[in-house]
mmCIF file of C-alpha atoms in Angstrom:
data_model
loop_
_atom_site.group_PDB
_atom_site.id
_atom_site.type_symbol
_atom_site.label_atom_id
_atom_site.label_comp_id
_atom_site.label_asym_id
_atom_site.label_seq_id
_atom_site.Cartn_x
_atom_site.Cartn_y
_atom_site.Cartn_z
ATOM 1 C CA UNK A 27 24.513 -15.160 -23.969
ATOM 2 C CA UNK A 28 20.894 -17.032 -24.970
ATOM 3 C CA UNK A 29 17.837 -14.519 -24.435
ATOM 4 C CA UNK A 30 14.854 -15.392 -23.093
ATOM 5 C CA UNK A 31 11.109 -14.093 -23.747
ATOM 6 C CA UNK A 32 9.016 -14.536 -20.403
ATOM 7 C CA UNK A 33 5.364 -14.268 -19.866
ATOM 8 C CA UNK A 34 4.327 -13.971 -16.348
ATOM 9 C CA UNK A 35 0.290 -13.951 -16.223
ATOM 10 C CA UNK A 36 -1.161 -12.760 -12.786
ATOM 11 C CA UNK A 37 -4.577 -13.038 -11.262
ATOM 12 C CA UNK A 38 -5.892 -12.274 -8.692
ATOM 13 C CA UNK A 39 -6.213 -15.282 -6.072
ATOM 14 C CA UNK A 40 -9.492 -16.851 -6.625
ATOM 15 C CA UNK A 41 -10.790 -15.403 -2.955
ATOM 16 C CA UNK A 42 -10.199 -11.687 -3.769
ATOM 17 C CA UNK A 43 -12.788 -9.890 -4.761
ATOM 18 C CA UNK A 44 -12.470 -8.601 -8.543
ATOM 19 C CA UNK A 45 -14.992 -6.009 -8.476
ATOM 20 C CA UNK A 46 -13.623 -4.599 -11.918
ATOM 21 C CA UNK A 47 -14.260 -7.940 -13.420
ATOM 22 C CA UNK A 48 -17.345 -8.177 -12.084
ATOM 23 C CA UNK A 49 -17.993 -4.887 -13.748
ATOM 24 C CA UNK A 50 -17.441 -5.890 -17.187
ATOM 25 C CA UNK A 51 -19.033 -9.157 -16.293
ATOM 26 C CA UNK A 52 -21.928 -8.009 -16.392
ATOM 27 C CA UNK A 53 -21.327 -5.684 -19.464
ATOM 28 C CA UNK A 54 -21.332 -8.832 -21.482
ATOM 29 C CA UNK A 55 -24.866 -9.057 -21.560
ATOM 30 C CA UNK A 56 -25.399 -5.914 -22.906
ATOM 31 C CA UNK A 57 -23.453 -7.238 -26.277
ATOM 32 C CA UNK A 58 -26.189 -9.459 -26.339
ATOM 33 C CA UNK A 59 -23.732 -12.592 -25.694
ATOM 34 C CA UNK A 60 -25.434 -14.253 -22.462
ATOM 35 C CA UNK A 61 -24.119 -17.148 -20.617
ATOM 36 C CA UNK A 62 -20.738 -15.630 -19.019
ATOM 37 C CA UNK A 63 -21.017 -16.118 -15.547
ATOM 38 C CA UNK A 64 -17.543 -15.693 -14.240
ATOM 39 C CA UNK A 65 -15.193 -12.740 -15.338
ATOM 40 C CA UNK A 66 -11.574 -11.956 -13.770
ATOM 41 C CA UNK A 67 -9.043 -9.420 -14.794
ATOM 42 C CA UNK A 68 -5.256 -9.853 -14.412
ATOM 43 C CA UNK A 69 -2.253 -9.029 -16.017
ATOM 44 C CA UNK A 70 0.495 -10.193 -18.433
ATOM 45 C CA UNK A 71 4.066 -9.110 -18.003
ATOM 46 C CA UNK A 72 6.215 -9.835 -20.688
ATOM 47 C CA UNK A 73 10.289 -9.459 -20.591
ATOM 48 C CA UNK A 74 13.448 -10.677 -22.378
ATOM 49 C CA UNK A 75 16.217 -11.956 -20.005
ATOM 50 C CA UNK A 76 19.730 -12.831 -20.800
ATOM 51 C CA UNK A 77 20.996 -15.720 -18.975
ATOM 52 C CA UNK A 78 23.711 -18.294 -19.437
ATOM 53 C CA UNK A 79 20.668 -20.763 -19.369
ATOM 54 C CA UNK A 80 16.940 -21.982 -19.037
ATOM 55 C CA UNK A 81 16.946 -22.928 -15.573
ATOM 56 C CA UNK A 82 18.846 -19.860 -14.559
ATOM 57 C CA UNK A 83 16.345 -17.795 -16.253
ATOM 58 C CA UNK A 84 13.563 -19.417 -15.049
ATOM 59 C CA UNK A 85 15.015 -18.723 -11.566
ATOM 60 C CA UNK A 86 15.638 -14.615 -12.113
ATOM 61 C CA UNK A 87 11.746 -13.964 -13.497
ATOM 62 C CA UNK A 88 10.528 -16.407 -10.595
ATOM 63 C CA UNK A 89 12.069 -14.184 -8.321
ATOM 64 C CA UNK A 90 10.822 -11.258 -9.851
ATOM 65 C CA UNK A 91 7.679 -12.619 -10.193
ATOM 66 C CA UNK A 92 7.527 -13.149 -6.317
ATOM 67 C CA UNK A 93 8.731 -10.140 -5.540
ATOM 68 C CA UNK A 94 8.232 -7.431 -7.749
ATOM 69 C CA UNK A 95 5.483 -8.562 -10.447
ATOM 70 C CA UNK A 96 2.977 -10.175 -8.292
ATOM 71 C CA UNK A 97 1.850 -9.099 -4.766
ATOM 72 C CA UNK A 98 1.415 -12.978 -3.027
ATOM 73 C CA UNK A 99 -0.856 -11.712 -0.734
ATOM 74 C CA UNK A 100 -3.801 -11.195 -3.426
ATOM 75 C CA UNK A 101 -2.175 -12.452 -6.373
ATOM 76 C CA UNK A 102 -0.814 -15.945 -8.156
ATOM 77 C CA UNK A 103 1.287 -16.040 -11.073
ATOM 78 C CA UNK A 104 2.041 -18.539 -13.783
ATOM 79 C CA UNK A 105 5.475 -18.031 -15.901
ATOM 80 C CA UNK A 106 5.966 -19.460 -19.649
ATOM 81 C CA UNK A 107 9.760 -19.300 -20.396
ATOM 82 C CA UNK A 108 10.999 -19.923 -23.736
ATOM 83 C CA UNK A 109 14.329 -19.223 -25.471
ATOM 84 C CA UNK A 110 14.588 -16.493 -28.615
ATOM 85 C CA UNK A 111 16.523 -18.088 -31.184
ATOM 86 C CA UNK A 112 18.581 -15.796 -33.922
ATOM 87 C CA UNK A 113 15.696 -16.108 -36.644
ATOM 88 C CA UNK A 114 13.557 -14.595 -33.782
ATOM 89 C CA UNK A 115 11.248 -17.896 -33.374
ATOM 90 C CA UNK A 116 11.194 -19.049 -29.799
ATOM 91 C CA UNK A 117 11.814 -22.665 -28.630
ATOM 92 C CA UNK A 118 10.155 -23.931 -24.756
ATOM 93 C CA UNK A 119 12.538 -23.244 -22.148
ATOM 94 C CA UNK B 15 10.949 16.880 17.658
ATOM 95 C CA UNK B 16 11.368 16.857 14.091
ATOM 96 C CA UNK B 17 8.972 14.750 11.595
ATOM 97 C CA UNK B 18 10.579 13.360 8.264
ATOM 98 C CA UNK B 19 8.058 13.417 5.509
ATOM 99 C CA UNK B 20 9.311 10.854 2.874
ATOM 100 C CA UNK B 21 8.615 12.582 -0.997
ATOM 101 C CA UNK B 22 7.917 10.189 -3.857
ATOM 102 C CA UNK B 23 7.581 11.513 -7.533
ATOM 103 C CA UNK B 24 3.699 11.274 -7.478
ATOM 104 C CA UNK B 25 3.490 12.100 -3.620
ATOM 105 C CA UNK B 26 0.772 14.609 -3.626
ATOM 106 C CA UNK B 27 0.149 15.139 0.214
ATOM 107 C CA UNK B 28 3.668 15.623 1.472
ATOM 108 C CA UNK B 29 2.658 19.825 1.826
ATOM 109 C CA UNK B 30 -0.632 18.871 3.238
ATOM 110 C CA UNK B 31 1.387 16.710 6.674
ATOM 111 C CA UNK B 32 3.823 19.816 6.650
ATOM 112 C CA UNK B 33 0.839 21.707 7.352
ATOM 113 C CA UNK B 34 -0.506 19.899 9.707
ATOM 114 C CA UNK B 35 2.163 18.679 12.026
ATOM 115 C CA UNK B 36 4.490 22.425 11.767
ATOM 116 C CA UNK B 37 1.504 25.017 10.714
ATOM 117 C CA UNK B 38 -1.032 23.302 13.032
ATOM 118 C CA UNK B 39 1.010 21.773 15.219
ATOM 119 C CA UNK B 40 4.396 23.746 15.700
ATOM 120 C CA UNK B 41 6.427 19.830 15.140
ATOM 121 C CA UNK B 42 9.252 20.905 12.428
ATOM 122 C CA UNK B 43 9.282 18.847 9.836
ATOM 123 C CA UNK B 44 11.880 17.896 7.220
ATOM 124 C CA UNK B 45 10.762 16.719 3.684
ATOM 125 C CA UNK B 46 12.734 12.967 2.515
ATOM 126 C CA UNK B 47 13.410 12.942 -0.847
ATOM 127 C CA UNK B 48 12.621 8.908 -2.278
ATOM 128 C CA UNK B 49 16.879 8.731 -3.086
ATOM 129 C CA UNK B 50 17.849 10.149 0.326
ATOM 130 C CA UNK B 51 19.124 7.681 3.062
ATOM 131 C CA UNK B 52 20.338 10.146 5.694
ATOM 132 C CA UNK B 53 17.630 10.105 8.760
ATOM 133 C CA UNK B 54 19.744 11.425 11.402
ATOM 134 C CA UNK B 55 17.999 14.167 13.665
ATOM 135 C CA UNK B 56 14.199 13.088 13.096
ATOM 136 C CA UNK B 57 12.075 11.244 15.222
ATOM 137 C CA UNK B 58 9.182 10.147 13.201
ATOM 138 C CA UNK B 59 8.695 9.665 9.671
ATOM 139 C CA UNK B 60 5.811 10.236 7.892
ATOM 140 C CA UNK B 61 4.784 8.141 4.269
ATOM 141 C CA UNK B 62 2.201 10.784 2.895
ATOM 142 C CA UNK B 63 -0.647 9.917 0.646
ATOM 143 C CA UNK B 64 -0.342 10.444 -3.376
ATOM 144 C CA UNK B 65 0.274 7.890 -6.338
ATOM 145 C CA UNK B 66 3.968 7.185 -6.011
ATOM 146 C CA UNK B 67 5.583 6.557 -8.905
ATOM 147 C CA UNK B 68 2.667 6.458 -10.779
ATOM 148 C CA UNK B 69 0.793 3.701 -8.429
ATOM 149 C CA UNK B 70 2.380 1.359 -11.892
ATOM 150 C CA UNK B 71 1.649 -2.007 -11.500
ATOM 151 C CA UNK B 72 0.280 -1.891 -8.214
ATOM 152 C CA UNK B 73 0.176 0.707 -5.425
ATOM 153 C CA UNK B 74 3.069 1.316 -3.466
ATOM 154 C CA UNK B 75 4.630 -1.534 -5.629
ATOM 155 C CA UNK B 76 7.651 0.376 -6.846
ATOM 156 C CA UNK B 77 7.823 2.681 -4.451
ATOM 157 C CA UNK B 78 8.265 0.078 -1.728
ATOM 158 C CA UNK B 79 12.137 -0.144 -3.619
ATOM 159 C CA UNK B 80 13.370 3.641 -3.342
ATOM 160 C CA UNK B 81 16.127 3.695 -1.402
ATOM 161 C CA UNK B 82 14.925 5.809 1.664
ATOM 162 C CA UNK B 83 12.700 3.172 2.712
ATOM 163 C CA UNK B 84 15.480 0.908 3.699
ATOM 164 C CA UNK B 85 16.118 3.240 5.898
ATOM 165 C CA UNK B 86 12.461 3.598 7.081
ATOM 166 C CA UNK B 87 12.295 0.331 7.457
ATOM 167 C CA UNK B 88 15.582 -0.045 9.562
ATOM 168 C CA UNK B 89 14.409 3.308 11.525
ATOM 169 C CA UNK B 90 11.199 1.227 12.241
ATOM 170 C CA UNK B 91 12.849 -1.914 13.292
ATOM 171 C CA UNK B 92 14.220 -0.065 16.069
ATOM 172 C CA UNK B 93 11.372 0.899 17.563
ATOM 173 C CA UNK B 94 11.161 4.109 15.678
ATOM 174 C CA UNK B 95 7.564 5.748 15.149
ATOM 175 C CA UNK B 96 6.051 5.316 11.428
ATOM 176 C CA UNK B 97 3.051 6.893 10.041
ATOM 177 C CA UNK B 98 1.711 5.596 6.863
ATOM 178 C CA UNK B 99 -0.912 7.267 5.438
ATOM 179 C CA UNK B 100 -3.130 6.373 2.385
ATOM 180 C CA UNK B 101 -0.967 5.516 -0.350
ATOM 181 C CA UNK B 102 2.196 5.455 2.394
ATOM 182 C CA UNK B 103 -0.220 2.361 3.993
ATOM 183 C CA UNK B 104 -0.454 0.712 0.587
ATOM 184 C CA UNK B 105 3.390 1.181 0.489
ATOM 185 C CA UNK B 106 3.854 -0.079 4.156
ATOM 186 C CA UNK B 107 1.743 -3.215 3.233
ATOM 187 C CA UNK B 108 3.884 -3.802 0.081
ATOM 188 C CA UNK B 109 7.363 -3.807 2.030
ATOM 189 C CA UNK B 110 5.982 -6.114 4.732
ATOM 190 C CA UNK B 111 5.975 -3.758 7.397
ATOM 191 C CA UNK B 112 2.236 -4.508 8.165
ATOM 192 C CA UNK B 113 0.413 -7.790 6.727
ATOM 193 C CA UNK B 114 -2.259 -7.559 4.189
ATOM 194 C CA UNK B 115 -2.707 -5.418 0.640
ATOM 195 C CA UNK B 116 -5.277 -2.797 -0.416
ATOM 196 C CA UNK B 117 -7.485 -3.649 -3.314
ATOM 197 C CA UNK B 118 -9.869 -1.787 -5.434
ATOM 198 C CA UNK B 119 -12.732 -0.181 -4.009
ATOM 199 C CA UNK B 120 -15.890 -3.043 -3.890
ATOM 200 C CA UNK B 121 -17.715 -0.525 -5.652
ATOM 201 C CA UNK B 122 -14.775 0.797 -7.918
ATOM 202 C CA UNK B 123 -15.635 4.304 -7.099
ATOM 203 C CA UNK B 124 -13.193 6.790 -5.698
ATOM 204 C CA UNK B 125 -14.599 8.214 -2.661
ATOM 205 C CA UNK B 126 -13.480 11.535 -1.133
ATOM 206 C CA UNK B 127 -15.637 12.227 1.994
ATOM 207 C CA UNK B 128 -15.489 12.526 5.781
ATOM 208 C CA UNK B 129 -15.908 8.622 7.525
ATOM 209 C CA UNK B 130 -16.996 7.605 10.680
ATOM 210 C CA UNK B 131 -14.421 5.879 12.700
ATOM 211 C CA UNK B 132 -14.030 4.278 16.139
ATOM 212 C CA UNK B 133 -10.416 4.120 17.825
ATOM 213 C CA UNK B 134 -8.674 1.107 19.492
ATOM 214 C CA UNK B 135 -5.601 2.542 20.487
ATOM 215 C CA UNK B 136 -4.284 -0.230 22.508
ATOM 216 C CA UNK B 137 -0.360 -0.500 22.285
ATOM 217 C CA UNK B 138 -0.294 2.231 18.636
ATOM 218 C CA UNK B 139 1.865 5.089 20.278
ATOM 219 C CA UNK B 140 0.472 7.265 17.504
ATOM 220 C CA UNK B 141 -3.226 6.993 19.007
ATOM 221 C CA UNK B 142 -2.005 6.978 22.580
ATOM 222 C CA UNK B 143 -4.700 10.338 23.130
ATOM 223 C CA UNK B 144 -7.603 8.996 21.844
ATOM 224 C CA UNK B 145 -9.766 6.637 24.014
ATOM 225 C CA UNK B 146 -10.603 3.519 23.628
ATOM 226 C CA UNK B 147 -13.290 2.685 21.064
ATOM 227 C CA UNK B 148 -13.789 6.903 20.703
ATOM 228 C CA UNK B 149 -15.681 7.514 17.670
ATOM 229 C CA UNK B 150 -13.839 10.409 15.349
ATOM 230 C CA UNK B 151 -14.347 11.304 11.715
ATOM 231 C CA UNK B 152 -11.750 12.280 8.914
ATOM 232 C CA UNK B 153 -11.535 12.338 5.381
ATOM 233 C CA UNK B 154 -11.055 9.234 3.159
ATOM 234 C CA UNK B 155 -10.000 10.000 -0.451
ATOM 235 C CA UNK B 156 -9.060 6.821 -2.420
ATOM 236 C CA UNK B 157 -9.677 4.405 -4.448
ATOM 237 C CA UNK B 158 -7.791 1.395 -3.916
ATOM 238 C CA UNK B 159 -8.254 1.162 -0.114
ATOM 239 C CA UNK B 160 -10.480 -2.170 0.366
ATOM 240 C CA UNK B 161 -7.868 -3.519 3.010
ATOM 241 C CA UNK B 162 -7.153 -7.514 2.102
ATOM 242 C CA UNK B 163 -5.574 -10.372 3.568
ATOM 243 C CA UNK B 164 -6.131 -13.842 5.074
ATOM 244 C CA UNK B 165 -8.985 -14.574 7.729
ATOM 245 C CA UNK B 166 -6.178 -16.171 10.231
ATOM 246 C CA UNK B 167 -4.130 -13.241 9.901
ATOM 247 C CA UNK B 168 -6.933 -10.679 10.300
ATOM 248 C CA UNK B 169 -7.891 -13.225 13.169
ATOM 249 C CA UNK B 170 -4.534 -12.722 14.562
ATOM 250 C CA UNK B 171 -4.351 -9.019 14.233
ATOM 251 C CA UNK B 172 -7.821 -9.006 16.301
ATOM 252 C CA UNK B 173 -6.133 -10.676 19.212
ATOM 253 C CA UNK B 174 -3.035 -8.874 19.106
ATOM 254 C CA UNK B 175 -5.267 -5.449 19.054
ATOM 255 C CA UNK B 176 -3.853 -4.574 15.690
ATOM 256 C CA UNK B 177 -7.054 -3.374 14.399
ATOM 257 C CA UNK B 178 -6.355 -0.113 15.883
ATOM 258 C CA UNK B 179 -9.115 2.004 13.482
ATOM 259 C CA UNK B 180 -11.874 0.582 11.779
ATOM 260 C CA UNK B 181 -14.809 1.704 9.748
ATOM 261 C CA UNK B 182 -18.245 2.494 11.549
ATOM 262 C CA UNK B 183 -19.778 2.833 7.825
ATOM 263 C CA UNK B 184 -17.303 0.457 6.091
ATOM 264 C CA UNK B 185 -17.186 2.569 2.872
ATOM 265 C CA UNK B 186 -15.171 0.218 0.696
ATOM 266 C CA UNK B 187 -15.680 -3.500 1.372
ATOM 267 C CA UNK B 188 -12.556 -4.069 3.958
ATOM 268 C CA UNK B 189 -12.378 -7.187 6.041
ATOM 269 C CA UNK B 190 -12.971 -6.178 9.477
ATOM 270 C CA UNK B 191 -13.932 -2.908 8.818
ATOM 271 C CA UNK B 192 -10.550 -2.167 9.067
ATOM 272 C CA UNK B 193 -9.194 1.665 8.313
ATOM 273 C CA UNK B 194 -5.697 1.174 9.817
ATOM 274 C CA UNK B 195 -3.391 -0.861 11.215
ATOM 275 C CA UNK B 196 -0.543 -1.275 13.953
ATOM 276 C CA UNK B 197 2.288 -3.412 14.240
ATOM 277 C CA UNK B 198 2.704 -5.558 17.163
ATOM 278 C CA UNK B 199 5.117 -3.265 18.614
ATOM 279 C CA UNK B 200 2.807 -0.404 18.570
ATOM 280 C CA UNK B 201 5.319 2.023 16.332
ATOM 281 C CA UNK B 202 4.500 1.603 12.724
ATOM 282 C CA UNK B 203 0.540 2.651 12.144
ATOM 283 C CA UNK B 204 -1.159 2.279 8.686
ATOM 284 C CA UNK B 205 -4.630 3.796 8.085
ATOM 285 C CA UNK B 206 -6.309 4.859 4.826
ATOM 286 C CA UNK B 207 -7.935 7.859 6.501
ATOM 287 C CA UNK B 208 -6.256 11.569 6.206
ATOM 288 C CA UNK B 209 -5.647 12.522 9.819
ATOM 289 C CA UNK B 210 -3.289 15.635 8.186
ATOM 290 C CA UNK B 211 -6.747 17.012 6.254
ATOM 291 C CA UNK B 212 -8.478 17.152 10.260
ATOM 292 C CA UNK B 213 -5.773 19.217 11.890
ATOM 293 C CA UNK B 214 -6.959 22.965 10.534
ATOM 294 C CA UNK B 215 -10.586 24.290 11.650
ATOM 295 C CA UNK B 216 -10.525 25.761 8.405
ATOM 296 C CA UNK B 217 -10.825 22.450 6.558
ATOM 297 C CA UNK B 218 -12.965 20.662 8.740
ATOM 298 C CA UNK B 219 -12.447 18.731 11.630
ATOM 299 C CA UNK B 220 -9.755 18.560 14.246
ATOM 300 C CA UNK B 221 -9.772 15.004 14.948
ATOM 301 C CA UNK B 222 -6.590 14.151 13.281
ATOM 302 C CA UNK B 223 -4.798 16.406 15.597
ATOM 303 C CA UNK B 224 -4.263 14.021 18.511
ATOM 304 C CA UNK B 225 -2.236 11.701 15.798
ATOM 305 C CA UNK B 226 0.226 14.320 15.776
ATOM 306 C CA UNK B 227 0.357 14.988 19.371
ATOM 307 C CA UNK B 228 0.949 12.168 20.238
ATOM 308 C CA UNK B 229 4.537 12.350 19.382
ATOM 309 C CA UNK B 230 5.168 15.294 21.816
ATOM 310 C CA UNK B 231 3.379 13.222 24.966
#
């Protein structure tokens, strides 16, 4: 059965208030680097799947993503699928 | 009368509704563990505040999966009363019992204090004693409890009379000053306030008393 590697990266939906992010926003500054003027945290999920192929993969973490992963109500997610090979390199799914 | 009081690993104020609704109140109660799925013989059930399962990956996230809440959820549909407070309204908000999520505090602190509150009871069965727009005060303690969600569903809730508590002092950035919420149906109530921490004199107030009664009316 092929394996999969997933990343799902979730943020929060551009109209939610991030006040964490904001918080280390403005910690920037006191590194001395100025000029960041926007600062959100999310998160990055990562999983291996077995499935007999890409698409149905792709279809298993979306749901999980949907459902599980991500909240839709304050969150969007983005998913980058790609397939492990046996040498342990990864080809796009 | 006999309250359920659903117990997550990580539920940490299961005791304190015991308390409240059979040591304050004289309403038995019966303690749910997360696996159970046998909710014959009760007549509410209570989701109690704590950090189920850990609060991993977002509050009320996993928890919103055990397998008692299926149950909850079916005892709910049919008209059954639900009480979800604190973390047990992040986890009603997660299974899509009422709309909306609870984010992070604006100002990222914790806070654990008494809050001013005014009550719309309209159709909530579990506010049926207050009065409309009665001003009450119990404790908040949280820090994820800056309630979320679209303007045309908080617009809709307004309509409806869904906004059934809301912040006189909005402590934590909430749209619509909103503390709790109702479901249309008036039998599922969500609020981020600790009625079961103002039912003993001992501890402060007795304005989360009525909550409780309400039940027996």
């Amino acid at each position: 059965m092929p394996r999969f590697h997933a990343r799902v990266l979730i943020s929060l939906r551009p109209s939610v208030l991030d006040p964490a992010g904001e918080a280390t926003r403005a910690a920037t500054g006191r590194l001395g680097v100025e000029g960041v003027s926007r600062l959100r945290i999310g998160k990055a999920v990562e999983l291996e799947i077995e499935a007999p192929d890409a698409d149905t993969a792709r279809s298993r973490v979306e749901l999980l993503s949907d459902r599980l992963l991500a909240n839709p109500v304050i969150e969007n997610w983005e998913l980058e699928l790609s397939q492990i090979v046996t040498n342990g390199a990864s080809l796009s799914a | 009368m006999t309250i359920g009081v659903v117990v997550f690993p990580g539920s940490n104020c299961d005791r304190d509704v015991r308390w409240a609704a059979e040591g304050c109140m004289g309403i038995p109660t019966r303690f749910l563990w997360h696996e159970e799925r046998d909710l014959s013989g009760l007549d509410a059930v209570v989701l109690p505040g704590g950090f189920s399962y850990g609060d991993y990956l977002r509050c009320g996230a996993i928890a919103r999966f055990a397998p008692v809440l299926e149950e909850v959820a079916w005892f709910a549909s049919r008209g059954g009363p639900v009480l979800g407070i604190c973390n047990g309204f992040q986890v009603l908000t997660e299974l899509g019992l009422l709309p909306g999520a609870l984010t992070r505090n604006s100002r990222l602190h914790f806070i654990c204090e008494p809050t001013g509150l005014k009550v719309h009871p309209g159709a909530c069965r579990w506010l049926s004693d207050y009065g409309e727009a009665e001003a009450i005060s119990l404790p908040i303690a949280h820090g994820e409890g800056r309630y979320q969600c679209e303007p045309a569903t908080l617009e809709a809730m307004e309509q409806s009379g869904q906004v059934v508590l809301r912040y006189q002092n909005n402590p934590n950035g909430s749209v619509g000053d909103v503390a709790g919420l109702c479901n249309p149906t008036g039998n599922v109530l969500g609020l981020m306030p600790h009625p079961e921490r103002a039912c003993d004199s001992r501890t402060g107030g007795l304005d989360g008393q009525r909550l409780f009664a309400s039940l027996l009316g």
